[in-house]
Tab-separated table of C-alpha atoms in Angstrom:
chain	number	residue	atom	x	y	z
A	1	MET	CA	17.402	2.855	9.730
A	2	ALA	CA	16.038	2.174	6.253
A	3	ALA	CA	15.128	4.884	3.755
A	4	LEU	CA	12.953	3.574	0.961
A	5	SER	CA	11.519	5.153	-2.153
A	6	SER	CA	10.410	2.377	-4.546
A	7	PRO	CA	8.388	-0.618	-3.359
A	8	PHE	CA	8.822	-2.547	-6.608
A	9	GLN	CA	11.856	-4.470	-7.890
A	10	LEU	CA	10.950	-6.197	-11.148
A	11	LYS	CA	12.681	-7.310	-14.370
A	12	ASN	CA	12.257	-6.389	-18.044
A	13	TYR	CA	9.946	-8.115	-20.545
A	14	ASN	CA	8.976	-7.247	-24.140
A	15	ARG	CA	5.335	-7.302	-25.255
A	16	THR	CA	3.062	-7.254	-28.390
A	17	HIS	CA	-0.684	-6.559	-28.057
A	18	ARG	CA	-3.412	-4.457	-29.602
A	19	CYS	CA	-6.604	-3.613	-27.749
A	20	ILE	CA	-9.397	-1.140	-28.470
A	21	VAL	CA	-10.569	0.524	-25.273
A	22	ARG	CA	-13.193	2.747	-26.876
A	23	SER	CA	-14.062	3.624	-30.413
A	24	THR	CA	-11.994	6.790	-30.259
A	25	ILE	CA	-9.003	5.452	-28.291
A	26	THR	CA	-6.767	2.628	-29.486
A	27	CYS	CA	-4.093	1.048	-27.286
A	28	SER	CA	-1.321	-0.875	-29.006
A	29	MET	CA	1.723	-2.300	-27.316
A	30	GLN	CA	3.863	-5.397	-27.453
A	31	THR	CA	2.656	-8.203	-25.221
A	32	SER	CA	2.543	-11.942	-24.646
A	33	GLN	CA	-0.787	-13.735	-24.305
A	34	ASN	CA	0.480	-15.455	-21.154
A	35	ASN	CA	1.368	-12.233	-19.369
A	36	ILE	CA	-0.701	-11.064	-16.405
A	37	LYS	CA	-2.569	-7.938	-17.461
A	38	VAL	CA	-2.231	-5.228	-14.805
A	39	VAL	CA	-4.550	-2.252	-14.532
A	40	ILE	CA	-3.260	0.685	-12.488
A	41	ASN	CA	-6.119	2.619	-10.910
A	42	GLY	CA	-4.756	5.936	-9.658
A	43	ALA	CA	-2.136	6.020	-12.397
A	44	THR	CA	-1.157	9.700	-12.103
A	45	LYS	CA	-0.159	9.444	-8.448
A	46	GLU	CA	3.558	9.121	-7.751
A	47	ILE	CA	3.157	5.557	-6.538
A	48	GLY	CA	1.011	4.778	-9.565
A	49	LYS	CA	3.725	6.009	-11.899
A	50	ALA	CA	6.343	4.010	-9.986
A	51	ALA	CA	4.181	0.902	-10.412
A	52	ILE	CA	3.837	1.502	-14.154
A	53	VAL	CA	7.602	1.810	-14.620
A	54	ALA	CA	8.202	-1.321	-12.547
A	55	ILE	CA	5.626	-3.402	-14.402
A	56	THR	CA	7.037	-2.454	-17.815
A	57	LYS	CA	10.326	-3.968	-16.612
A	58	ALA	CA	8.653	-7.056	-15.185
A	59	ARG	CA	8.877	-10.599	-16.431
A	60	GLY	CA	5.453	-12.166	-16.919
A	61	MET	CA	3.270	-9.092	-16.566
A	62	GLU	CA	2.354	-5.978	-18.482
A	63	VAL	CA	0.471	-2.714	-18.073
A	64	ALA	CA	-2.909	-3.263	-19.716
A	65	GLY	CA	-4.674	-0.103	-18.585
A	66	ALA	CA	-4.233	3.136	-16.671
A	67	VAL	CA	-7.196	4.729	-14.939
A	68	ASP	CA	-7.430	8.180	-13.370
A	69	SER	CA	-9.595	11.286	-13.479
A	70	ASP	CA	-6.539	13.495	-14.099
A	71	LEU	CA	-4.567	13.861	-17.328
A	72	VAL	CA	-7.098	11.824	-19.296
A	73	GLY	CA	-5.763	10.916	-22.739
A	74	GLU	CA	-2.099	11.322	-21.778
A	75	ASP	CA	0.198	8.431	-22.651
A	76	VAL	CA	1.390	6.760	-19.453
A	77	GLY	CA	4.844	6.170	-20.886
A	78	LYS	CA	5.348	9.884	-21.426
A	79	LEU	CA	3.778	10.613	-18.035
A	80	CYS	CA	6.381	8.368	-16.410
A	81	ASN	CA	9.225	9.973	-18.407
A	82	MET	CA	10.021	6.718	-20.157
A	83	GLU	CA	12.161	6.691	-23.285
A	84	GLU	CA	9.283	5.520	-25.471
A	85	ALA	CA	5.537	5.994	-25.294
A	86	LEU	CA	3.600	2.913	-24.182
A	87	GLU	CA	0.635	3.877	-26.390
A	88	ILE	CA	-1.608	3.395	-23.360
A	89	PRO	CA	-3.737	6.470	-22.657
A	90	ILE	CA	-5.072	7.357	-19.247
A	91	ILE	CA	-8.814	6.670	-19.137
A	92	ASN	CA	-11.318	7.729	-16.499
A	93	ASP	CA	-13.588	4.707	-16.961
A	94	LEU	CA	-12.508	1.614	-14.999
A	95	THR	CA	-15.385	-0.498	-16.320
A	96	MET	CA	-14.332	0.073	-19.930
A	97	VAL	CA	-10.766	-1.063	-19.255
A	98	LEU	CA	-11.919	-4.119	-17.315
A	99	GLY	CA	-14.347	-5.051	-20.090
A	100	SER	CA	-11.593	-4.928	-22.699
A	101	ILE	CA	-9.359	-7.264	-20.685
A	102	SER	CA	-12.253	-9.577	-19.865
A	103	GLN	CA	-13.056	-10.017	-23.565
A	104	SER	CA	-9.478	-11.120	-24.230
A	105	LYS	CA	-9.880	-13.955	-21.668
A	106	ALA	CA	-6.543	-12.939	-20.162
A	107	THR	CA	-5.580	-13.173	-16.490
A	108	GLY	CA	-5.831	-9.709	-14.994
A	109	VAL	CA	-5.334	-7.869	-11.738
A	110	VAL	CA	-6.228	-4.339	-10.648
A	111	VAL	CA	-3.776	-2.406	-8.494
A	112	ASP	CA	-5.768	0.248	-6.668
A	113	PHE	CA	-4.104	3.455	-5.458
A	114	THR	CA	-7.290	5.534	-5.326
A	115	GLU	CA	-9.201	6.813	-2.289
A	116	PRO	CA	-10.887	5.198	0.761
A	117	SER	CA	-14.285	6.392	-0.478
A	118	THR	CA	-14.034	4.608	-3.850
A	119	VAL	CA	-11.958	1.495	-3.209
A	120	TYR	CA	-14.878	-0.765	-2.232
A	121	ASP	CA	-16.780	-0.072	-5.461
A	122	ASN	CA	-13.561	-0.480	-7.451
A	123	VAL	CA	-12.960	-3.940	-6.014
A	124	LYS	CA	-16.589	-4.887	-6.730
A	125	GLN	CA	-16.156	-3.863	-10.361
A	126	ALA	CA	-12.924	-5.817	-10.729
A	127	THR	CA	-14.525	-8.886	-9.149
A	128	ALA	CA	-17.508	-8.636	-11.511
A	129	PHE	CA	-15.059	-9.003	-14.414
A	130	GLY	CA	-13.256	-11.914	-12.756
A	131	MET	CA	-10.180	-9.946	-11.735
A	132	LYS	CA	-8.379	-9.916	-8.403
A	133	SER	CA	-7.374	-6.648	-6.701
A	134	VAL	CA	-4.325	-5.384	-4.847
A	135	VAL	CA	-5.234	-2.372	-2.712
A	136	TYR	CA	-2.865	0.192	-1.266
A	137	VAL	CA	-4.998	3.087	-0.058
A	138	PRO	CA	-3.680	4.985	2.985
A	139	LYS	CA	-6.322	5.906	5.595
A	140	ILE	CA	-8.591	3.060	4.522
A	141	SER	CA	-10.888	2.315	7.463
A	142	LEU	CA	-11.124	-0.988	9.268
A	143	ASP	CA	-14.833	-1.077	8.379
A	144	THR	CA	-13.970	-0.909	4.689
A	145	VAL	CA	-11.374	-3.659	5.038
A	146	THR	CA	-13.923	-5.816	6.872
A	147	ALA	CA	-16.522	-5.170	4.170
A	148	LEU	CA	-14.003	-6.048	1.437
A	149	SER	CA	-13.103	-9.258	3.241
A	150	ALA	CA	-16.738	-10.307	3.525
A	151	PHE	CA	-17.501	-9.410	-0.094
A	152	CYS	CA	-14.473	-11.224	-1.534
A	153	GLU	CA	-15.118	-14.293	0.582
A	154	LYS	CA	-18.676	-14.450	-0.708
A	155	ALA	CA	-17.501	-13.902	-4.278
A	156	THR	CA	-14.629	-16.416	-3.826
A	157	MET	CA	-12.278	-13.862	-5.339
A	158	GLY	CA	-8.994	-12.818	-3.767
A	159	CYS	CA	-8.150	-9.261	-2.718
A	160	LEU	CA	-4.931	-8.148	-1.033
A	161	VAL	CA	-5.143	-5.026	1.135
A	162	ALA	CA	-1.568	-3.893	1.760
A	163	PRO	CA	-1.143	-1.696	4.863
A	164	THR	CA	2.272	-0.607	3.589
A	165	LEU	CA	4.509	-1.081	0.568
A	166	SER	CA	7.649	-0.115	2.482
A	167	ILE	CA	10.088	-2.987	3.019
A	168	GLY	CA	11.594	-1.071	5.938
A	169	SER	CA	8.203	-0.751	7.618
A	170	ILE	CA	7.541	-4.484	7.258
A	171	LEU	CA	10.957	-5.351	8.696
A	172	LEU	CA	10.336	-2.916	11.551
A	173	GLN	CA	7.083	-4.672	12.415
A	174	GLN	CA	8.718	-8.100	12.314
A	175	ALA	CA	11.610	-6.956	14.498
A	176	ALA	CA	9.225	-5.375	17.016
A	177	ILE	CA	7.161	-8.559	17.247
A	178	THR	CA	10.253	-10.701	17.818
A	179	ALA	CA	11.696	-8.355	20.448
A	180	SER	CA	8.401	-7.874	22.302
A	181	PHE	CA	8.573	-11.428	23.655
A	182	HIS	CA	11.648	-10.371	25.635
A	183	TYR	CA	10.603	-6.902	26.830
A	184	ASN	CA	7.679	-5.673	28.922
A	185	ASN	CA	7.884	-1.990	28.025
A	186	VAL	CA	7.088	-0.743	24.528
A	187	GLU	CA	6.728	2.821	23.259
A	188	ILE	CA	6.209	3.969	19.655
A	189	VAL	CA	7.714	7.319	18.649
A	190	GLU	CA	6.972	8.749	15.209
A	191	SER	CA	7.748	11.948	13.330
A	192	ARG	CA	5.699	13.455	10.510
A	193	PRO	CA	5.832	16.747	8.552
A	194	ASN	CA	2.123	17.387	9.202
A	195	ALA	CA	-0.561	16.333	11.670
A	196	SER	CA	-3.197	15.186	9.192
A	197	ASP	CA	-2.955	11.497	10.017
A	198	LEU	CA	-1.946	10.743	13.604
A	199	PRO	CA	-1.382	8.225	14.985
A	200	SER	CA	-0.068	7.072	11.626
A	201	PRO	CA	-1.225	3.834	9.976
A	202	ASP	CA	2.272	2.453	10.628
A	203	ALA	CA	2.009	3.106	14.371
A	204	ILE	CA	-1.489	1.654	14.542
A	205	GLN	CA	-0.413	-1.445	12.595
A	206	ILE	CA	2.553	-2.030	14.902
A	207	ALA	CA	0.390	-1.613	17.993
A	208	ASN	CA	-2.212	-4.011	16.589
A	209	ASN	CA	0.447	-6.611	15.783
A	210	LEU	CA	1.895	-6.447	19.286
A	211	SER	CA	-1.547	-6.547	20.883
A	212	ASP	CA	-2.343	-9.742	19.001
A	213	LEU	CA	0.414	-11.489	20.960
A	214	GLY	CA	-1.686	-11.422	24.142
A	215	GLN	CA	0.904	-9.650	26.273
A	216	MET	CA	0.529	-6.625	28.541
A	217	TYR	CA	3.027	-3.772	28.280
A	218	ASN	CA	4.018	-0.807	30.462
A	219	ARG	CA	2.221	-2.232	33.506
A	220	GLU	CA	3.775	0.402	35.787
A	221	ASP	CA	1.499	3.172	34.511
A	222	ILE	CA	-0.903	1.504	32.138
A	223	SER	CA	-3.859	3.442	33.546
A	224	THR	CA	-2.156	6.830	33.883
A	225	ASP	CA	-4.015	9.908	32.673
A	226	VAL	CA	-0.850	12.000	32.277
A	227	LEU	CA	-1.117	13.431	28.767
A	228	ALA	CA	2.643	13.621	28.336
A	229	ARG	CA	2.748	9.820	28.385
A	230	GLY	CA	1.265	9.762	24.902
A	231	GLN	CA	-1.844	8.164	23.444
A	232	LEU	CA	-2.764	4.646	24.498
A	233	LEU	CA	-3.364	2.393	21.495
A	234	GLY	CA	-5.636	-0.517	22.359
A	235	GLU	CA	-5.929	-2.064	25.802
A	236	ASP	CA	-2.488	-3.672	26.092
A	237	GLY	CA	-0.553	-0.645	27.322
A	238	ILE	CA	1.219	0.356	24.085
A	239	ARG	CA	1.638	4.107	23.757
A	240	VAL	CA	2.498	6.312	20.804
A	241	HIS	CA	4.216	9.714	20.809
A	242	SER	CA	3.960	11.835	17.662
A	243	LEU	CA	6.427	14.571	16.718
A	244	VAL	CA	5.153	17.008	14.066
A	245	LEU	CA	7.539	19.485	12.417
A	246	PRO	CA	7.273	20.904	8.859
A	247	GLY	CA	10.034	19.467	6.695
A	248	ILE	CA	10.999	16.689	9.083
A	249	LEU	CA	11.670	13.244	7.630
A	250	ALA	CA	8.763	10.885	8.300
A	251	SER	CA	9.879	8.044	10.546
A	252	THR	CA	8.549	5.472	12.994
A	253	ALA	CA	10.542	3.988	15.870
A	254	VAL	CA	9.720	1.289	18.404
A	255	HIS	CA	11.507	1.519	21.767
A	256	LEU	CA	11.622	-1.551	24.016
A	257	SER	CA	13.123	-2.155	27.455
A	258	GLY	CA	12.735	-4.399	30.469
A	259	ALA	CA	13.621	-4.661	34.138
A	260	GLY	CA	17.368	-4.963	34.645
A	261	GLU	CA	18.176	-3.586	31.215
A	262	VAL	CA	20.641	-0.726	30.889
A	263	GLY	CA	19.253	1.541	28.171
A	264	CYS	CA	16.663	0.314	25.672
A	265	GLN	CA	16.420	-1.233	22.228
A	266	GLU	CA	15.290	0.867	19.288
A	267	PHE	CA	14.006	-0.255	15.894
A	268	LYS	CA	13.401	2.511	13.393
A	269	THR	CA	12.455	3.081	9.772
A	270	SER	CA	12.362	6.288	7.752
A	271	LEU	CA	9.821	6.790	4.985
A	272	ASP	CA	10.652	8.765	1.857
A	273	TYR	CA	7.330	10.501	1.117
């Protein structure tokens, strides 16, 4: 079982730079011209603050802008409880930040932690200024991902949509894929403190990965209508069972077994929300 809290592990780098974001707000910080300029969109979220702290410790990159509709004007260094202010205020205008970086001719990237309803327009704006995007937006729909893929392909600009930033979740998916070649029965069991998002994106991603292998699972009762057997994900027989209890640790487990096996194999990850 893996319990994870920070998806970033980066190293320290000193910077010197001065940029004017608007006539009334001046951002000054130490930078190198060769550093990748990173804009955090959704900066006041917990994951946004974790990204800011990680990037300030990174070699070869720097925080060049922080965008959010909350806490506008607050210094992101103070927001992240850093020892010193970064002299980078939170701004609620993505276009203004992108324009400032574009004028400097620097290499930039936007890390988007916003909402499913705004992420497509955000990526379009970043692309218009010649900047790539990294998107981590839970509950983003497949239609939005498809639209982003088509848009970025047409614009010949890269965009990474990350389904998870949890190392444990990625390892769980890889282990499940490897084991599924040796077992014909697969069940996903997850626990969550609330029922707002079930099946979870993790469970759906695992089911999709296993379905892509072209195998059929749980043949014995693949067409059963017994509700206690859980929800069928896709057409390959993979089922998910969701446990919802307030205060419970969020986790996802994949159970696998086969004919002649005594007991079953379990791969599990816990998520520190």
